[in-house]
Coordinates of C-alpha atoms in Angstrom, one line a residue:
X273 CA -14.6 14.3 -13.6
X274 CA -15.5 10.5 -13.9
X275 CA -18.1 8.5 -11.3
X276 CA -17.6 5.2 -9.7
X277 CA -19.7 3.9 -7.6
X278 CA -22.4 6.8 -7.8
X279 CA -19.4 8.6 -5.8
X280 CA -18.1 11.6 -8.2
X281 CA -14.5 11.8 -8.5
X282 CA -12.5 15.7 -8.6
X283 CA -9.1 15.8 -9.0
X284 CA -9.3 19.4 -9.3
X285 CA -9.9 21.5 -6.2
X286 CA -13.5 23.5 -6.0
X287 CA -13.7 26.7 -6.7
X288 CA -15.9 28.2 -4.1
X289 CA -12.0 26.4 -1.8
X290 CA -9.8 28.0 -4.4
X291 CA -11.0 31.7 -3.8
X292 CA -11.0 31.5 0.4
X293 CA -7.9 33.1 1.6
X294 CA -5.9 30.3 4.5
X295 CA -6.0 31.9 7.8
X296 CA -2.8 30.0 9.0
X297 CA 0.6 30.4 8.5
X298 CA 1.9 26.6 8.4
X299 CA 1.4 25.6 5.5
X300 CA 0.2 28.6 3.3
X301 CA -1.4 29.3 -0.1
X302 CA -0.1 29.1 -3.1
X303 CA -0.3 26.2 -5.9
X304 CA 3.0 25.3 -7.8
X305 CA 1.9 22.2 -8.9
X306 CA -1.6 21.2 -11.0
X307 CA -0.5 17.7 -11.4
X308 CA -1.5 16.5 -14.5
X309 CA -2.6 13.1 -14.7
X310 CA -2.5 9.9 -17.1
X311 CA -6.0 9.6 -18.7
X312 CA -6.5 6.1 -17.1
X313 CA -6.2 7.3 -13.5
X314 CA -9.1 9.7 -14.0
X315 CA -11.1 7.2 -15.6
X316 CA -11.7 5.3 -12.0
X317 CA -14.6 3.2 -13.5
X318 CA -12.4 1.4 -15.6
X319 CA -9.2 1.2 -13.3
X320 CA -10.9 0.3 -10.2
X321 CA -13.7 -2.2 -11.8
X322 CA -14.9 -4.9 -9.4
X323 CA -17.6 -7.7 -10.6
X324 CA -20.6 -6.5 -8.9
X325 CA -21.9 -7.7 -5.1
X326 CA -25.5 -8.2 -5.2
X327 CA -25.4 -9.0 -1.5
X328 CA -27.2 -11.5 0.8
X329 CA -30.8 -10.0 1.2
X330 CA -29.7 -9.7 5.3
X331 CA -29.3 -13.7 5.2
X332 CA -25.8 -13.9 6.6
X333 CA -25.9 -18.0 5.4
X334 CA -26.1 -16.9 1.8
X335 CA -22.4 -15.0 1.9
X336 CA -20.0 -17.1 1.0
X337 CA -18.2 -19.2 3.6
X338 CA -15.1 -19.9 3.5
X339 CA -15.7 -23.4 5.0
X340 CA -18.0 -24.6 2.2
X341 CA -16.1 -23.2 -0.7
X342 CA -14.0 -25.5 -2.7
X343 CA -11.1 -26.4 -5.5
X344 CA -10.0 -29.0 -7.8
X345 CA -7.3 -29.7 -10.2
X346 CA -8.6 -28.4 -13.6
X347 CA -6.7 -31.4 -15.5
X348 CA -6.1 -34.7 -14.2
X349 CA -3.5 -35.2 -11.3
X350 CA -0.1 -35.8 -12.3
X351 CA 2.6 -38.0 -10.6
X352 CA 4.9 -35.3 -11.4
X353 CA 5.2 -31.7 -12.9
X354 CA 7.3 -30.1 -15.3
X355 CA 9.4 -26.5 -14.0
X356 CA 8.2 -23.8 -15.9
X357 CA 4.5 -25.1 -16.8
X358 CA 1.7 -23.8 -15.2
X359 CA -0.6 -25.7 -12.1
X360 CA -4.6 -24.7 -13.1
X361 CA -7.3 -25.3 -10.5
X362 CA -11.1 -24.2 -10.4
X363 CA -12.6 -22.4 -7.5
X364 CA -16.4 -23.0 -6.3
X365 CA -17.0 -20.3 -4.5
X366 CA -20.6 -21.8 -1.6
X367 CA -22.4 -20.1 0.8
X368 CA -22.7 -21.6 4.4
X369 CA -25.8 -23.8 3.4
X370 CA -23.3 -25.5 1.0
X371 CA -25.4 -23.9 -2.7
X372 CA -22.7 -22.5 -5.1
X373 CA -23.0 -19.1 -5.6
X374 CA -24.3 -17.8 -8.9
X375 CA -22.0 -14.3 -9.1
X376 CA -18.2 -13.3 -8.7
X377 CA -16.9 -10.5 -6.5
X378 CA -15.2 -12.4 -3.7
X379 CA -12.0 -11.7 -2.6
X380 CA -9.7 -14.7 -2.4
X381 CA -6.2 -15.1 -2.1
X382 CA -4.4 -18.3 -3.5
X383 CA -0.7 -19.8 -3.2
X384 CA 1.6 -22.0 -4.2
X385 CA 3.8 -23.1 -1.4
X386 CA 6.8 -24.9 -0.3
X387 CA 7.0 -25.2 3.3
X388 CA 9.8 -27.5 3.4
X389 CA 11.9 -25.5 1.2
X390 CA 11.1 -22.0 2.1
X391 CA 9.3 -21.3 -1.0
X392 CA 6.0 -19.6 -2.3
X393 CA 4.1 -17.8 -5.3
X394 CA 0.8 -16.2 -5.7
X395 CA -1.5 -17.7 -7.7
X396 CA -3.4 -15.5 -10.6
X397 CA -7.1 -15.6 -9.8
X398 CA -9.6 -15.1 -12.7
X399 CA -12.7 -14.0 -11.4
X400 CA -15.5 -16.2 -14.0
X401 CA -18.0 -14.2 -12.1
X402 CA -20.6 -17.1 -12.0
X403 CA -19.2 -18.1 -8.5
X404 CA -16.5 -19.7 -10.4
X405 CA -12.7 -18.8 -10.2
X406 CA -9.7 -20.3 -12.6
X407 CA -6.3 -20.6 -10.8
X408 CA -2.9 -20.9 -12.4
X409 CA 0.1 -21.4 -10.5
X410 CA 3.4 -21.2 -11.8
X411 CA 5.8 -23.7 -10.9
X412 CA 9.2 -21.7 -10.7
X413 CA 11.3 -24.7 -8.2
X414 CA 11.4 -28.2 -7.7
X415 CA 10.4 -30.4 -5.4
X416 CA 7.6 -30.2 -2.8
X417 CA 4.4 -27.7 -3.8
X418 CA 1.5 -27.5 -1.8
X419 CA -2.0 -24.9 -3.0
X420 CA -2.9 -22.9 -0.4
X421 CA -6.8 -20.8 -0.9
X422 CA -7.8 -17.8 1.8
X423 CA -11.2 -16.6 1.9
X424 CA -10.3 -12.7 2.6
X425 CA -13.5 -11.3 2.1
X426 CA -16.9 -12.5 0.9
X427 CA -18.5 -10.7 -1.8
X428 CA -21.1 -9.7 0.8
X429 CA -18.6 -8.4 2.6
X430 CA -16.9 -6.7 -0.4
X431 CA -20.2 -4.9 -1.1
X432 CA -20.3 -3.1 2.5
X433 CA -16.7 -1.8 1.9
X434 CA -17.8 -0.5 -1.8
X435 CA -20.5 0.6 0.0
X436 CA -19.0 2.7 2.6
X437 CA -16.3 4.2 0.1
X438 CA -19.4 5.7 -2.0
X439 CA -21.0 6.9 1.0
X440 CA -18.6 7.7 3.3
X441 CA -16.4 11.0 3.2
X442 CA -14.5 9.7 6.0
X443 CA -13.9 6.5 8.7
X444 CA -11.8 8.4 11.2
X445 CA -11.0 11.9 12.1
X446 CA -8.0 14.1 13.8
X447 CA -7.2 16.3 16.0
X448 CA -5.4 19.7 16.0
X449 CA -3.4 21.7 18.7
X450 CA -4.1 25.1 18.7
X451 CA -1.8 27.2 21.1
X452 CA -2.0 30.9 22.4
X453 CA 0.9 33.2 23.4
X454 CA 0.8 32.5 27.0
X455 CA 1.0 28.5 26.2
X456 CA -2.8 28.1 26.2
X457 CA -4.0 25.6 24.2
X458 CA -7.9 24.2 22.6
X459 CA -8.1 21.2 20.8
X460 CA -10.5 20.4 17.8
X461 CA -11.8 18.3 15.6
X462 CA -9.4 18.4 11.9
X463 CA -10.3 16.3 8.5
X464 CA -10.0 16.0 4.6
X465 CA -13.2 18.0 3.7
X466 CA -14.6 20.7 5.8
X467 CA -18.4 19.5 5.4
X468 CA -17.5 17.3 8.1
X469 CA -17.0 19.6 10.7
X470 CA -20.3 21.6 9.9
X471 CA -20.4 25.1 8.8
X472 CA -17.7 26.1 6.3
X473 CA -17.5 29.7 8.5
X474 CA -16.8 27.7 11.9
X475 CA -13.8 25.9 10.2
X476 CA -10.4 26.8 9.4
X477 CA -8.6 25.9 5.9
X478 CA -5.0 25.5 5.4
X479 CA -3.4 25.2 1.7
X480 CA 0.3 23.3 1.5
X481 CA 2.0 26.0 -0.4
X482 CA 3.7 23.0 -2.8
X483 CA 1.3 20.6 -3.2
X484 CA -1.7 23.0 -3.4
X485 CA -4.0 20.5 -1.3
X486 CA -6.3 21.5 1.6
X487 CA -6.6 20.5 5.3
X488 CA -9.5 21.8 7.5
X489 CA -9.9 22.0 11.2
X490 CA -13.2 23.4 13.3
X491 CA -12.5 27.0 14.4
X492 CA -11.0 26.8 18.3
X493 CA -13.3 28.8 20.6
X494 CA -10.7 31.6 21.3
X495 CA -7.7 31.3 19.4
X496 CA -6.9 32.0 15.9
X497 CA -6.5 29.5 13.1
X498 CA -2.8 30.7 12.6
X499 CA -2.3 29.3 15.9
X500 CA -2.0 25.2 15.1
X501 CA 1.1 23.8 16.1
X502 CA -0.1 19.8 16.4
X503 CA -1.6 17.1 14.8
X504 CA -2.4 13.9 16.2
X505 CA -4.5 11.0 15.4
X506 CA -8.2 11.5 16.4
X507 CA -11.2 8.8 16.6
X508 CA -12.2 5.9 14.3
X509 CA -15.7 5.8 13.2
X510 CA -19.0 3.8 13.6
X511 CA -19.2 3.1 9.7
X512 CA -20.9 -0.1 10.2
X513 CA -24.2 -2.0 11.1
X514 CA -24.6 -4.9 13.0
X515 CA -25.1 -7.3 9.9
X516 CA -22.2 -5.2 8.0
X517 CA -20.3 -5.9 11.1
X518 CA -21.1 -9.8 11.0
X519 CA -20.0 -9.9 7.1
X520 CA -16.5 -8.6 8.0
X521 CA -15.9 -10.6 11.7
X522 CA -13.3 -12.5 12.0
X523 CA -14.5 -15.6 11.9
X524 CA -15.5 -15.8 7.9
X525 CA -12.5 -13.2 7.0
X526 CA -9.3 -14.8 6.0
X527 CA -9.9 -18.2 6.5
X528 CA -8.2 -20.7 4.8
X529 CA -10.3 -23.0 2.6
X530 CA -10.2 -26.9 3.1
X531 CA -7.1 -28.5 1.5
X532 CA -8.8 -30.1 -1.8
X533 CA -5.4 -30.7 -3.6
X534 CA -2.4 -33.2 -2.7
X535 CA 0.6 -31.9 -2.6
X536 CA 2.5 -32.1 -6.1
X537 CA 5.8 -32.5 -7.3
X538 CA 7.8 -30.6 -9.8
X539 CA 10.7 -32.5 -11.4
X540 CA 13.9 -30.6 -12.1
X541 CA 14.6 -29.7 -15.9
X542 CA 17.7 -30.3 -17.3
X543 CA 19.3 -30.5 -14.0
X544 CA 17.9 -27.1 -12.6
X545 CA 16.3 -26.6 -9.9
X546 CA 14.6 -23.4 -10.2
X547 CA 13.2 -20.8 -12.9
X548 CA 16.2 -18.3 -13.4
X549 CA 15.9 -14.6 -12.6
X550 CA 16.4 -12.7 -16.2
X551 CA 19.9 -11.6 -17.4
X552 CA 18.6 -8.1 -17.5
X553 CA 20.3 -5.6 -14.3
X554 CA 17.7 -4.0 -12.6
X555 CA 16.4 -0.8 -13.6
X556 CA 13.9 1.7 -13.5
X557 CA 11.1 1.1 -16.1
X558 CA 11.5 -2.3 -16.3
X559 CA 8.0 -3.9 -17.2
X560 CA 6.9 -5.8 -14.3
X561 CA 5.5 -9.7 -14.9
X562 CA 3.0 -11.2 -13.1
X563 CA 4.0 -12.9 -10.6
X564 CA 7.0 -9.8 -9.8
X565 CA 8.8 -13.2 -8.5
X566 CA 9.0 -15.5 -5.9
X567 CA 10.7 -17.0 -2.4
X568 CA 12.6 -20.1 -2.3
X569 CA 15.3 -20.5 0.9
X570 CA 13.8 -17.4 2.2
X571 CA 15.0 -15.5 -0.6
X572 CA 13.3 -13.2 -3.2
X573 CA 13.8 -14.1 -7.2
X574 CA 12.3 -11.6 -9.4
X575 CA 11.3 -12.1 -12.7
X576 CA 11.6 -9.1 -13.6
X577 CA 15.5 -8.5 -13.3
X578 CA 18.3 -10.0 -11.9
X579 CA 17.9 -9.2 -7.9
X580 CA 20.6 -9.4 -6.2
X581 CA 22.0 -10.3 -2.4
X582 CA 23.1 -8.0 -0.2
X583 CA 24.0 -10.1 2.8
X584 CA 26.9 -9.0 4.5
X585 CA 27.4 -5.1 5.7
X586 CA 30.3 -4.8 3.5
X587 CA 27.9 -5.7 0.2
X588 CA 25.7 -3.3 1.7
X589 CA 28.2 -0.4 2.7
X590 CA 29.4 -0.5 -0.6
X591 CA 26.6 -0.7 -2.6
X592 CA 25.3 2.6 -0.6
X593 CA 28.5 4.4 -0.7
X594 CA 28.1 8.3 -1.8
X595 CA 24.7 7.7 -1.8
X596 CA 21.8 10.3 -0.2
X597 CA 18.4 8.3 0.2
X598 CA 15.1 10.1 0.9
X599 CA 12.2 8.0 2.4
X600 CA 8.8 9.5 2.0
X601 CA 6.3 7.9 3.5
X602 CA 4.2 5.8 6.4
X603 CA 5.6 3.1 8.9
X604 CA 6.1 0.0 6.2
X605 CA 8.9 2.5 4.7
X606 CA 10.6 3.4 7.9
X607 CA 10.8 0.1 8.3
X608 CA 13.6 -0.1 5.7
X609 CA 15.1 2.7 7.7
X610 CA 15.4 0.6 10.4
X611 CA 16.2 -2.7 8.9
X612 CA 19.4 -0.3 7.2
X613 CA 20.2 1.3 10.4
X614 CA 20.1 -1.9 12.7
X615 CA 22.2 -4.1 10.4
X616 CA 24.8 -1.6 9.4
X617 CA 26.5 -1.0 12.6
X618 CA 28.3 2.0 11.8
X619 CA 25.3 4.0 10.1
X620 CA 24.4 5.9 13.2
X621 CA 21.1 7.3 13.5
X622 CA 21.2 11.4 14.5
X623 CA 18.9 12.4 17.1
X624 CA 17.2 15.4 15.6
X625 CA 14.8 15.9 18.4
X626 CA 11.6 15.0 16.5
X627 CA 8.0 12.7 17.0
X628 CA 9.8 9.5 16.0
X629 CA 6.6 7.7 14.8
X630 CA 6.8 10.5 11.8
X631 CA 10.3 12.1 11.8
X632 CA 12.3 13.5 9.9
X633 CA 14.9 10.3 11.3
X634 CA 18.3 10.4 9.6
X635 CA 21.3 8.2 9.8
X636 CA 24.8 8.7 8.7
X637 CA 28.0 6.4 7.3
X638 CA 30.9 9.3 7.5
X639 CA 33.4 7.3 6.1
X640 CA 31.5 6.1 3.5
X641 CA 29.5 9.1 2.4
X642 CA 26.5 7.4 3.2
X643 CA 23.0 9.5 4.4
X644 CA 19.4 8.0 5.1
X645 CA 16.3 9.9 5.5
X646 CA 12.6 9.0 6.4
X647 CA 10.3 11.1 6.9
X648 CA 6.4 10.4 7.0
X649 CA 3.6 11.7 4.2
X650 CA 2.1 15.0 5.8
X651 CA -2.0 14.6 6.3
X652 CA -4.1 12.9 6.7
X653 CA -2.0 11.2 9.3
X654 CA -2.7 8.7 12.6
X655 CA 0.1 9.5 14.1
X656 CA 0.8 10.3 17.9
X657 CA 1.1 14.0 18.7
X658 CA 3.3 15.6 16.2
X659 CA 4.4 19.3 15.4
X660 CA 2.2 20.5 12.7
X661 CA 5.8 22.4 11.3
X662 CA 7.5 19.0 10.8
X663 CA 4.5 17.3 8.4
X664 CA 6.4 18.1 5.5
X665 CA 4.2 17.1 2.1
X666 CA 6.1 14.9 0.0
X667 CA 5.7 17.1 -3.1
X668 CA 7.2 20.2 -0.5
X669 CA 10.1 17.5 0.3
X670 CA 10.6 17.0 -3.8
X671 CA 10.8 19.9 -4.8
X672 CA 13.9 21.1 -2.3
X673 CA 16.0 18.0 -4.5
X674 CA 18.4 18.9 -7.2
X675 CA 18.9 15.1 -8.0
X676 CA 21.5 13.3 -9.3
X677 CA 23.1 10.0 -10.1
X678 CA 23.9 9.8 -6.0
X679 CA 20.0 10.6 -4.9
X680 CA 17.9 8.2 -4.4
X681 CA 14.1 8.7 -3.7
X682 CA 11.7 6.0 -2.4
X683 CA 7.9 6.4 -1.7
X684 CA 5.9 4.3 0.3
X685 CA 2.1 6.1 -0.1
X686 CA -1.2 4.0 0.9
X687 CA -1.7 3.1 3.9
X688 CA -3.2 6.0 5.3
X689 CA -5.4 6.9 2.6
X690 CA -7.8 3.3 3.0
X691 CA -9.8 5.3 5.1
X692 CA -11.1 7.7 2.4
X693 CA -12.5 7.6 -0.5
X694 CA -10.4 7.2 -3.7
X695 CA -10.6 11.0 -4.4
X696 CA -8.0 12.0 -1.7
X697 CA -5.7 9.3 -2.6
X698 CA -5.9 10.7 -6.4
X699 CA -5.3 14.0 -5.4
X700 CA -1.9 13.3 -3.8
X701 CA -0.9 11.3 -6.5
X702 CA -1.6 14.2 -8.6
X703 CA 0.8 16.6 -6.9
X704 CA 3.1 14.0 -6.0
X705 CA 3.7 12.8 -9.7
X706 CA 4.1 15.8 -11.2
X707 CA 7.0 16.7 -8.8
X708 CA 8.4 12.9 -9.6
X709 CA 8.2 14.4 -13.2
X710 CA 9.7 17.8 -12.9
X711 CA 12.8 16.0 -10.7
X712 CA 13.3 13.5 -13.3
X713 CA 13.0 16.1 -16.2
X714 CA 15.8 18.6 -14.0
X715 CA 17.7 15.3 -13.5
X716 CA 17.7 12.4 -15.5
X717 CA 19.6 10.1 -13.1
X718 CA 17.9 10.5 -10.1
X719 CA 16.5 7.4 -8.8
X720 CA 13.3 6.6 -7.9
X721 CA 11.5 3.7 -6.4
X722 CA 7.3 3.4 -5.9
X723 CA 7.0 1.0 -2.8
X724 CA 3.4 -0.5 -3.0
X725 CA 1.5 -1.3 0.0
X726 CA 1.4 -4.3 1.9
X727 CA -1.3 -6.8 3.2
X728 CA -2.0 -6.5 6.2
X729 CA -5.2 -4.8 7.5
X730 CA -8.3 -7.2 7.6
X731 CA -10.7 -4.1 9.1
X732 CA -13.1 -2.0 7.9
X733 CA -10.5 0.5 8.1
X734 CA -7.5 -0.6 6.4
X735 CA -9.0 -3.6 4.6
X736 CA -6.7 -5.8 2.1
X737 CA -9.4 -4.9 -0.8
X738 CA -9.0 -1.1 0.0
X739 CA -5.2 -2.0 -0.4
X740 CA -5.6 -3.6 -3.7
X741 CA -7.6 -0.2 -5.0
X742 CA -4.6 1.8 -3.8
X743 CA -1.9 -0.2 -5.6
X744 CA -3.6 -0.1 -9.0
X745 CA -4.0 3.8 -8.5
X746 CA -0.2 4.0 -7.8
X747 CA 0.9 1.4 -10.6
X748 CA -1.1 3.9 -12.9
X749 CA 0.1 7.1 -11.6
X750 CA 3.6 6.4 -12.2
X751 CA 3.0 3.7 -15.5
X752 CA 4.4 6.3 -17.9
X753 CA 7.7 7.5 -15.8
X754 CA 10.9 5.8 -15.7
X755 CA 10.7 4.7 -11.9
X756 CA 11.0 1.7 -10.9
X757 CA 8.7 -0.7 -8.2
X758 CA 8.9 -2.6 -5.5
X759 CA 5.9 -4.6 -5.1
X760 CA 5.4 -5.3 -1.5
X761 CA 2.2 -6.6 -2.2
X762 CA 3.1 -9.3 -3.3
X763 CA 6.5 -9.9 -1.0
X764 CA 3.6 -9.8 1.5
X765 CA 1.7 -12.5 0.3
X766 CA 3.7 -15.3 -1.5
X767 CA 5.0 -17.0 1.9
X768 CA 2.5 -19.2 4.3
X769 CA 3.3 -16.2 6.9
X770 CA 0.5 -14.3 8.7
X771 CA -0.5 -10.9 7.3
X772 CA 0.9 -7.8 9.4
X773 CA 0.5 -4.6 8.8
X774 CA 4.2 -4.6 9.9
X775 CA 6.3 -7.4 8.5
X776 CA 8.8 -9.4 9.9
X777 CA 12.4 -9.1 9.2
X778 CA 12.3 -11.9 6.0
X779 CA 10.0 -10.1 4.0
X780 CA 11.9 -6.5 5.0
X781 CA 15.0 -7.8 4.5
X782 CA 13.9 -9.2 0.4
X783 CA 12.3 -5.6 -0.3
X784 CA 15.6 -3.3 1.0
X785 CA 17.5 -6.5 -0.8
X786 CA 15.6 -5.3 -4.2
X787 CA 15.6 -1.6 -3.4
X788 CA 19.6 -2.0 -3.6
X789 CA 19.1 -4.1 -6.6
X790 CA 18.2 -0.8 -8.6
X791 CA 20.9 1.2 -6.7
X792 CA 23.3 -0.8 -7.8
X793 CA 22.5 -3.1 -10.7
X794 CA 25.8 -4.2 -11.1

């Protein structure tokens, strides 16, 4: 057990939970997998450090504003730049009365752009934390580069949503079905930790037989707790105050800062145009640079591997031939689903009668030998109404695969999990790892590829700094096992593009481009 924030972190389940007996059928007890986990994942002080966030007093002027904040060139401007060096600029981070601020702990966001040409990095932000932020660019093409700085949240700001994940069990809730044998139904009240449905005798727990985690629901009035058959989405919370409120609005969250730079130019070097992906095929384990890569025309260069393009269906078709991919996950994965199934015209989708915001969806190639699958994560889930039989844990969905050099597995876990503390997110990874293990260890060429999550969110519920939490607790889960990642993080934030939860077609197109980078290196 390790503490962060005052909030004490258990990877283990409690005893006093262990010993009760589930009273429902779907899912059911028993615990195949402990999921071990790498020492720096339970150590969340260290992994999840942030400068600390004295916060404003309840002065609102004394956050930091995004319109008072500046940045300058650290060296002397340049008439031109060389490709391959490095662009450094300092960040003063001001309050709305103008005063530089005198600790770290904001969240900015900083790019280097190239409108005309399509092109963009992220910029590496060192937080000084004495209001002062060092940022270096790399210049990876020629031409044109402009420095973009956002303001996502204030430090202020920062502080209410460290705040809320030490206090808070929970920002929203759900709801569960429960039906009787003459099609009766009730409907309660269903979350992560039965403390927040009142007395542990008035509620009902449920143990998924694979991944050994627990789901609770407030007893229905009549019916037993064997009877749920749904799950839907319930309420979102009142988590905030007023002030809280006004720290997080949007009109001081993700802002862009004054343009304090000129535009710069990068001269070619020796006749090229562009920092060159590495030689190296694309391949699980490969040690991941920061940046991962970069856009230019649109188009995704890793630095990590040579990506390749998969622009035509006939690259695509036969890149996936005789292949079986599983998709675990939330919406930003089906979303390579459906980028696959609308481009490839004859992959035809199979109506299997199922909620399609969670699935199971599959689509088929016959001639080819080619099968998709994407299914959500099972709870906690906003979802519409589903069937309670069809939220399948991904550890469940794992274990049914014997592998091979023709399966390939790709997880996309996060996005649900901003709205609980960093305990329930650990657990899952806990489960879900060790099943990644045992497949791996069964069968050695099984692929598998860690999607992690997108910008997007700006809310107290789904913010961008919750995000950033979950993708260092994902990058460490999986550090020590030969998958390989798709960092959709920063394919989310390199381009001048607005942040959505969802993103458009460019960006989806560059990650399923690099997902079939490590299916077919060659």
């Amino acid at each position: 057990m390790s503490c962060y924030l005052q909030m004490c972190v258990v990877v283990a389940q409690t005893p006093a939970l262990d010993q009760k007996q589930h009273e429902a059928g779907q899912p059911h007890p028993t615990h195949k997998s402990s999921g071990s986990l790498p020492q720096e994942l339970s150590d969340l002080t260290h992994l999840l450090h942030w400068p600390p966030t004295p916060g404003d007093g309840g002065d609102l002027l004394a956050s930091t504003s995004p319109q008072t904040s500046t940045y300058h060139l650290r060296k002397t401007s340049q008439t031109s730049y060389t490709l391959g060096g490095y662009l450094e600029a300092i960040l003063i981070a001001r309050d709305h009365r103008g005063r530089p601020k005198t600790h770290g702990g904001d969240l900015f966001r900083a790019q280097l752009l190239g409108p005309y040409l399509k092109a963009g990095v992220p910029g590496d932000i060192q937080d000084l934390e004495n209001g002062t932020y060092l940022l270096s660019f790399p210049l990876l093409w020629a031409g044109q580069a402009q420095v973009q700085v956002r303001l996502i949240h204030s430090s202020e700001a920062v502080g209410v949503l460290r705040g809320i994940w030490r206090d808070q069990w929970a920002m929203v809730d759900f709801t569960g079905y429960f039906r009787g044998p003459t099609g009766y139904e009730e409907i309660v009240t269903c979350n992560v930790n039965p403390l927040l449905m009142g007395e542990e005798e008035s509620t009902c727990h449920y143990r998924d037989e694979d991944s050994g985690e627990l789901w609770f629901c407030a007893r229905p009035p009549t019916l037993p707790c064997d009877s749920l058959v749904g799950h839907s989405s319930g309420h979102y919370w009142n988590v905030t105050t007023p002030h809280e409120e006004a720290l997080l609005a949007w009109n001081v969250t993700d802002k862009v800062l004054p343009q304090d730079i000129s535009p710069i130019w990068v001269a070619k070097e020796s006749n090229k145009s562009l920092v060159l992906s590495p030689q190296q095929p694309c391949h699980p384990g490969i040690m991941g640079p920061k940046p991962s890569g970069f856009y230019h025309q649109a188009m995704w260069h890793s630095l990590s591997c040579s990506g390749r393009s998969f622009s035509t269906v006939d690259s695509i078709l036969g890149c996936l031939a005789g292949h079986i991919v599983h998709m675990m996950g939330d919406s930003t994965l089906r979303q390579w689903w459906e980028y696959l199934r609308d481009t490839v015209p004859s992959l035809k989708p199979v109506d299997l009668h199922t909620t399609y915001q969670t699935g199971p969806l599959m689509a088929v190639e016959t001639t080819r030998g080619i099968v998709l699958h994407w299914r959500a994560h099972s709870w906690p889930l906003r979802s519409l109404r589903t069937p309670v039989a069809s939220l399948h844990s991904v550890v469940r969905e794992l274990g049914g695969l014997a592998g091979g050099p023709h399966t390939v597995v790709v997880l996309g876990l996060g996005a649900h999990f901003t709205t609980f503390p960093p305990s329930a997110f650990v657990q899952r990874l806990a489960g879900i790892r060790a099943a990644v293990a045992a497949l791996l260890a069964r069968e050695p060429r099984t692929l598998v590829v860690i999607k992690l999550a997108n910008t997007g969110y700006k809310s107290v519920y789904g913010s961008d700094w919750f995000t950033l939490q979950v993708n260092r607790l994902l990058r460490a889960a999986f550090a020590d096992l030969r998958v390989a990642f798709v960092d959709a993080w920063e394919m989310t934030s390199s381009l001048g593009l607005p942040d959505r939860i969802h993103p458009g077609r460019l960006i989806i197109r560059n990650e399923v481009n690099l997902l079939l980078s490590f299916i077919c290196p060659t």
